[in-house]
């Protein structure tokens, strides 16, 4: 393939820019023409495509978000929308498409390949780390570090006031952000959607920890695990402690990507371009045991959700 396009879709993630930059420059170095699609699948439908050179991706490696912009595009879920997108690609003579995003983006890419014969390769760009076929997604590490920054600040004030902190983090239906941030931030309790939790037991344990000399506690709640206001009022009632809730929200989606996400983005981008260069389609790129891999998109999407129970048990052990 000689002519490819790149888009970012779904929720943005730190490292998407580094990924676009790496894919663009590597493809150019391999003699390919590169196009950037604005606003994900919506941009394909609307024909918003621009030729990219090396300078188009200057000075973006350190920026969060995505300079190509992103969108959620309901119209693309229908065959009519997909056909319009494919028509745009044909009109520009584009032979292959790199789609950077999460599972929804991959489902869209698969439809484009299955229903319209477009060659596609996916790169996982989402803070949620909710794709079972890859150990990590681009953006996850930076998001967890942003949570850590918040946890550090919360610890300062919570310990000064002997309070309980309940911090809600993102992740949609996946508890990885909460789990990793919880362990790295020294939280006592991590509440995730993958594990049934018992608020009475958590409250009991907060009371017992007080007897052991702990004056403040940190609970990290994954947004998909439960209602923070309900959890807060139950813990308050059962412990008699002051519980302060914080929702980190979209702060954890932005910010300069860290080293891990920039390197991951570069390595995945190179594999994605290599696949298209060799006329391979319908694959998603990932990382397993620090090796870059690619897998059939249908198989990758069909994998059952993963959860690192060993890591969760470590979180429990260290919370004593
Ligand atoms: P993410 O890629 O981060 O999971 P979304 O779930 O919002 O984010 O998906 C991004 C976009 O991908 C959607 O707005 C839509 O255009 C497209 N998409 C999602 N699911 C499908 C699907 N089942 N079929 C076709 N396109 C889809
Ligand atoms: O998928 C990334 C994510 O940030 C989730 O963690 C969160 O549930 C969702 O997107 C928020 O979406 P929006 O930015 O549309 O509110």
Coordinates of C-alpha atoms and ligand atoms in Angstrom, one line a residue:
X1 CA 0.0 0.0 0.0
X2 CA 1.2 3.5 -0.8
X3 CA -1.5 5.8 0.4
X4 CA -2.8 5.7 3.9
X5 CA -4.9 7.8 6.3
X6 CA -4.9 8.1 10.1
X7 CA -7.8 9.0 12.4
X8 CA -8.5 9.2 16.1
X9 CA -11.9 8.3 17.4
X10 CA -13.9 7.9 20.7
X11 CA -12.5 9.4 23.9
X12 CA -9.1 11.1 23.4
X13 CA -6.1 9.8 25.3
X14 CA -2.6 11.2 26.1
X15 CA -0.2 9.8 23.5
X16 CA -2.6 9.9 20.6
X17 CA -0.5 12.8 19.1
X18 CA 2.7 10.9 19.6
X19 CA 1.1 8.0 17.8
X20 CA -0.1 10.1 14.8
X21 CA 3.4 11.7 14.6
X22 CA 5.2 8.3 14.6
X23 CA 2.8 6.7 12.1
X24 CA 3.1 9.8 9.8
X25 CA 6.9 10.0 9.9
X26 CA 7.5 6.3 9.6
X27 CA 5.1 6.0 6.7
X28 CA 6.7 9.0 4.9
X29 CA 10.1 7.5 5.4
X30 CA 8.8 4.4 3.8
X31 CA 7.7 6.3 0.7
X32 CA 4.0 6.3 1.5
X33 CA 1.6 9.2 1.2
X34 CA -0.2 10.1 4.5
X35 CA -3.5 11.8 5.1
X36 CA -5.0 12.9 8.4
X37 CA -8.8 12.6 8.9
X38 CA -10.4 15.2 11.2
X39 CA -12.8 14.2 13.9
X40 CA -12.7 10.4 13.5
X41 CA -15.4 8.7 11.5
X42 CA -17.4 11.9 11.3
X43 CA -14.6 13.4 9.3
X44 CA -14.6 10.5 6.9
X45 CA -18.3 11.0 6.3
X46 CA -17.9 14.7 5.9
X47 CA -14.8 14.4 3.7
X48 CA -12.5 16.3 6.1
X49 CA -9.1 14.8 5.0
X50 CA -5.8 16.6 4.6
X51 CA -2.5 15.5 3.2
X52 CA 0.2 15.4 5.9
X53 CA 3.9 16.0 5.7
X54 CA 6.6 15.7 8.3
X55 CA 6.0 19.3 9.5
X56 CA 2.3 18.6 9.9
X57 CA 3.2 16.6 13.0
X58 CA 5.9 18.9 14.4
X59 CA 5.7 20.0 18.0
X60 CA 2.8 17.7 19.0
X61 CA 4.7 14.8 20.7
X62 CA 4.3 16.3 24.1
X63 CA 0.7 17.4 23.8
X64 CA -2.3 15.5 25.3
X65 CA -5.5 15.2 23.3
X66 CA -5.4 14.7 19.5
X67 CA -4.6 17.4 17.0
X68 CA -6.7 15.6 14.4
X69 CA -9.6 16.0 16.9
X70 CA -11.9 13.1 17.7
X71 CA -15.7 12.5 17.8
X72 CA -18.3 10.0 18.7
X73 CA -20.3 9.5 15.5
X74 CA -23.6 7.6 15.8
X75 CA -24.2 7.9 12.0
X76 CA -21.2 5.7 11.4
X77 CA -22.8 2.7 13.2
X78 CA -25.2 2.4 10.2
X79 CA -24.2 0.9 6.8
X80 CA -25.2 4.2 5.1
X81 CA -22.7 6.1 7.2
X82 CA -20.0 3.5 6.6
X83 CA -20.6 3.6 2.8
X84 CA -20.2 7.4 2.8
X85 CA -17.0 7.1 4.7
X86 CA -15.7 4.5 2.3
X87 CA -16.7 6.7 -0.7
X88 CA -14.5 9.5 0.8
X89 CA -11.5 7.2 1.1
X90 CA -12.0 6.0 -2.5
X91 CA -12.3 9.6 -3.7
X92 CA -8.9 10.4 -2.2
X93 CA -7.4 7.1 -3.5
X94 CA -6.6 6.0 0.0
X95 CA -5.8 2.4 0.3
X96 CA -5.5 1.8 4.1
X97 CA -6.7 3.4 7.3
X98 CA -5.1 3.5 10.8
X99 CA -7.8 3.9 13.4
X100 CA -6.6 5.0 16.9
X101 CA -9.2 4.5 19.6
X102 CA -11.0 2.1 21.9
X103 CA -13.2 -0.9 21.3
X104 CA -16.0 1.2 19.7
X105 CA -13.5 2.6 17.3
X106 CA -12.3 -1.0 16.5
X107 CA -15.9 -2.1 15.9
X108 CA -16.2 0.7 13.5
X109 CA -13.0 -0.2 11.7
X110 CA -14.1 -3.8 11.5
X111 CA -17.4 -2.7 9.9
X112 CA -15.5 -0.6 7.4
X113 CA -13.4 -3.6 6.5
X114 CA -16.3 -6.2 6.4
X115 CA -19.0 -4.1 4.8
X116 CA -17.0 -1.8 2.5
X117 CA -13.7 -3.7 1.8
X118 CA -11.5 -1.0 3.3
X119 CA -8.1 -2.1 4.7
X120 CA -7.8 -1.2 8.3
X121 CA -5.4 -1.5 11.2
X122 CA -6.3 -0.5 14.8
X123 CA -4.1 1.0 17.5
X124 CA -5.5 1.0 21.1
X125 CA -5.7 4.6 22.3
X126 CA -7.8 4.9 25.4
X127 CA -7.2 5.7 29.1
X128 CA -9.4 2.8 30.1
X129 CA -7.1 -0.1 29.4
X130 CA -10.2 -2.1 28.7
X131 CA -9.0 -4.1 25.7
X132 CA -8.4 -7.7 26.6
X133 CA -5.9 -8.6 23.8
X134 CA -3.3 -6.0 24.9
X135 CA -1.6 -5.5 28.2
X136 CA -1.7 -1.8 27.8
X137 CA -3.4 0.9 25.8
X138 CA -1.9 4.3 24.8
X139 CA -3.0 6.8 27.4
X140 CA -3.5 4.5 30.4
X141 CA -0.2 5.1 32.0
X142 CA -0.4 8.9 31.8
X143 CA -4.0 8.8 33.2
X144 CA -2.9 6.7 36.1
X145 CA 0.0 9.1 36.8
X146 CA -2.5 12.0 36.8
X147 CA -4.6 10.1 39.4
X148 CA -1.5 9.7 41.5
X149 CA -0.9 13.4 41.4
X150 CA -4.5 13.8 42.7
X151 CA -4.0 11.1 45.3
X152 CA -0.8 12.7 46.6
X153 CA -2.6 16.0 47.1
X154 CA -5.6 14.4 48.7
X155 CA -3.4 12.5 51.1
X156 CA -1.9 15.8 52.3
X157 CA -5.2 17.4 53.3
X158 CA -7.0 14.2 54.4
X159 CA -4.2 13.3 56.8
X160 CA -4.1 16.8 58.2
X161 CA -7.9 16.6 59.0
X162 CA -8.1 12.9 59.9
X163 CA -10.6 12.3 57.1
X164 CA -11.6 9.5 54.7
X165 CA -11.2 10.3 51.0
X166 CA -13.3 8.8 48.3
X167 CA -11.8 9.4 44.9
X168 CA -13.7 8.5 41.8
X169 CA -11.7 7.8 38.7
X170 CA -12.7 6.9 35.1
X171 CA -12.4 3.6 33.3
X172 CA -16.0 3.1 32.1
X173 CA -16.6 -0.6 32.9
X174 CA -13.0 -1.4 33.6
X175 CA -11.3 -1.1 37.0
X176 CA -7.7 -0.9 35.8
X177 CA -7.2 2.9 36.4
X178 CA -8.5 2.5 39.9
X179 CA -6.5 -0.6 40.6
X180 CA -3.2 0.7 39.4
X181 CA -3.7 4.2 40.9
X182 CA -4.8 2.5 44.1
X183 CA -1.7 0.4 44.5
X184 CA 0.7 3.1 43.4
X185 CA -1.0 5.7 45.5
X186 CA -1.1 3.5 48.7
X187 CA -4.9 3.5 48.9
X188 CA -6.5 1.3 51.5
X189 CA -9.5 0.3 49.4
X190 CA -10.0 -0.1 45.7
X191 CA -13.6 -0.6 44.5
X192 CA -13.7 -2.0 40.9
X193 CA -16.5 -3.3 38.8
X194 CA -14.8 -6.7 38.4
X195 CA -14.9 -7.6 42.1
X196 CA -18.0 -7.7 44.3
X197 CA -17.5 -5.4 47.2
X198 CA -19.0 -5.2 50.7
X199 CA -19.4 -1.7 52.1
X200 CA -20.0 -3.0 55.6
X201 CA -16.7 -4.9 55.5
X202 CA -14.9 -1.7 54.2
X203 CA -16.5 0.3 57.0
X204 CA -15.5 -2.3 59.6
X205 CA -12.0 -2.3 58.3
X206 CA -11.8 1.5 58.4
X207 CA -12.9 1.4 62.1
X208 CA -10.3 -1.3 62.9
X209 CA -7.6 0.6 61.1
X210 CA -8.4 3.6 63.3
X211 CA -7.7 1.4 66.4
X212 CA -4.3 0.5 64.8
X213 CA -3.4 4.2 64.6
X214 CA -4.5 5.1 61.0
X215 CA -6.1 8.5 61.1
X216 CA -7.0 8.9 57.5
X217 CA -8.0 6.5 54.7
X218 CA -8.1 6.6 50.9
X219 CA -10.7 4.8 48.9
X220 CA -10.4 4.7 45.1
X221 CA -13.6 4.0 43.3
X222 CA -13.8 3.1 39.6
X223 CA -16.7 5.0 38.0
X224 CA -18.2 1.7 36.7
X225 CA -18.3 0.1 40.2
X226 CA -21.0 2.0 42.0
X227 CA -22.6 5.3 42.9
X228 CA -20.1 7.5 44.8
X229 CA -22.8 9.4 46.7
X230 CA -24.4 6.2 47.9
X231 CA -21.0 4.7 48.9
X232 CA -20.1 7.9 50.7
X233 CA -23.2 8.0 52.8
X234 CA -23.0 4.4 53.8
X235 CA -19.3 4.7 54.8
X236 CA -20.2 7.9 56.7
X237 CA -23.1 6.2 58.5
X238 CA -21.2 3.1 59.4
X239 CA -17.9 4.8 60.5
X240 CA -19.1 8.2 61.8
X241 CA -16.1 9.7 60.0
X242 CA -16.0 12.7 57.7
X243 CA -15.8 11.3 54.2
X244 CA -14.9 13.7 51.3
X245 CA -15.6 12.7 47.7
X246 CA -13.7 13.9 44.8
X247 CA -14.4 13.2 41.1
X248 CA -11.3 13.5 39.0
X249 CA -13.2 13.6 35.8
X250 CA -11.7 14.7 32.5
X251 CA -8.5 16.0 34.1
X252 CA -7.3 12.4 33.8
X253 CA -7.9 12.4 30.0
X254 CA -5.6 15.3 29.3
X255 CA -2.0 16.3 30.0
X256 CA 1.3 15.6 28.5
X257 CA 1.8 11.9 27.7
X258 CA 4.5 10.3 29.9
X259 CA 7.5 8.4 28.6
X260 CA 5.7 5.0 28.6
X261 CA 2.8 6.2 26.5
X262 CA 5.1 8.0 24.0
X263 CA 7.3 5.0 23.5
X264 CA 4.3 2.7 23.3
X265 CA 2.6 5.0 20.8
X266 CA 5.8 5.0 18.6
X267 CA 6.2 1.2 18.7
X268 CA 2.6 0.5 17.9
X269 CA 2.5 3.1 15.1
X270 CA 5.5 1.5 13.4
X271 CA 3.8 -1.9 13.5
X272 CA 0.6 -0.5 12.2
X273 CA 2.3 1.1 9.2
X274 CA 4.4 -2.0 8.5
X275 CA 1.1 -4.1 8.3
X276 CA -0.4 -1.7 5.8
X277 CA 2.8 -1.4 3.9
X278 CA 2.7 -5.2 3.5
X279 CA -1.0 -5.1 2.5
X280 CA -2.2 -6.7 5.7
X281 CA -5.6 -5.6 6.9
X282 CA -8.1 -6.3 9.7
X283 CA -5.5 -6.4 12.5
X284 CA -5.2 -4.5 15.8
X285 CA -1.8 -3.8 17.3
X286 CA -1.0 -4.4 21.0
X287 CA 1.7 -5.2 23.5
X288 CA 2.2 -8.4 25.5
X289 CA 5.1 -9.0 27.8
X290 CA 6.7 -5.9 26.3
X291 CA 6.6 -7.3 22.8
X292 CA 4.6 -5.5 20.1
X293 CA 2.0 -7.9 18.7
X294 CA -0.9 -7.8 16.2
X295 CA -4.1 -9.8 16.2
X296 CA -7.1 -10.3 14.1
X297 CA -9.6 -7.6 14.9
X298 CA -12.6 -9.9 15.3
X299 CA -10.7 -12.3 17.6
X300 CA -9.4 -9.3 19.6
X301 CA -12.9 -7.9 20.1
X302 CA -14.3 -11.3 21.1
X303 CA -11.8 -11.9 23.9
X304 CA -13.4 -12.0 27.3
X305 CA -12.6 -9.0 29.6
X306 CA -9.4 -9.4 31.5
X307 CA -8.7 -8.4 35.1
X308 CA -5.5 -8.8 37.0
X309 CA -6.7 -10.6 40.2
X310 CA -3.1 -11.0 41.4
X311 CA -2.7 -7.3 41.4
X312 CA -6.0 -6.8 43.1
X313 CA -4.9 -9.2 45.8
X314 CA -1.7 -7.2 46.3
X315 CA -3.9 -4.1 46.7
X316 CA -5.8 -5.9 49.5
X317 CA -2.7 -7.2 51.2
X318 CA -1.1 -3.8 51.3
X319 CA -4.1 -2.0 52.7
X320 CA -3.8 -3.5 56.1
Ligands
LIG1 P1 -14.0 4.2 22.0 O1 -13.4 3.9 20.6 O2 -13.1 5.0 22.9 O3 -14.5 2.9 22.6 P2 -16.8 4.8 21.3 O4 -17.4 3.6 21.9 O5 -17.5 6.1 21.6 O6 -15.3 5.1 21.8 O7 -16.7 4.6 19.8 C1 -16.1 5.6 18.9 C2 -16.9 5.6 17.6 O8 -16.7 4.4 16.9 C3 -18.4 5.8 17.7 O9 -18.8 7.1 17.9 C4 -18.9 5.2 16.4 O10 -18.7 6.2 15.4 C5 -17.9 4.1 16.2 N1 -18.5 2.8 16.6 C6 -18.7 2.4 17.9 N2 -19.3 1.2 18.0 C7 -19.6 0.9 16.7 C8 -20.2 -0.3 16.1 N3 -20.7 -1.3 16.8 N4 -20.2 -0.3 14.7 C9 -19.7 0.7 14.0 N5 -19.1 1.8 14.5 C10 -19.0 1.9 15.8
LIG2 O1 -13.3 5.9 27.3 C1 -12.7 7.0 28.0 C2 -13.6 7.7 28.9 O2 -12.9 8.8 29.5 C3 -14.2 6.8 30.0 O3 -13.3 6.5 31.1 C4 -15.3 7.6 30.5 O4 -16.3 6.8 31.0 C5 -15.8 8.3 29.2 O5 -14.7 8.2 28.3 C6 -16.3 9.7 29.3 O6 -16.8 10.1 28.1 P1 -17.1 11.6 27.7 O7 -15.8 12.3 27.5 O8 -17.9 11.5 26.5 O9 -17.8 12.2 28.9

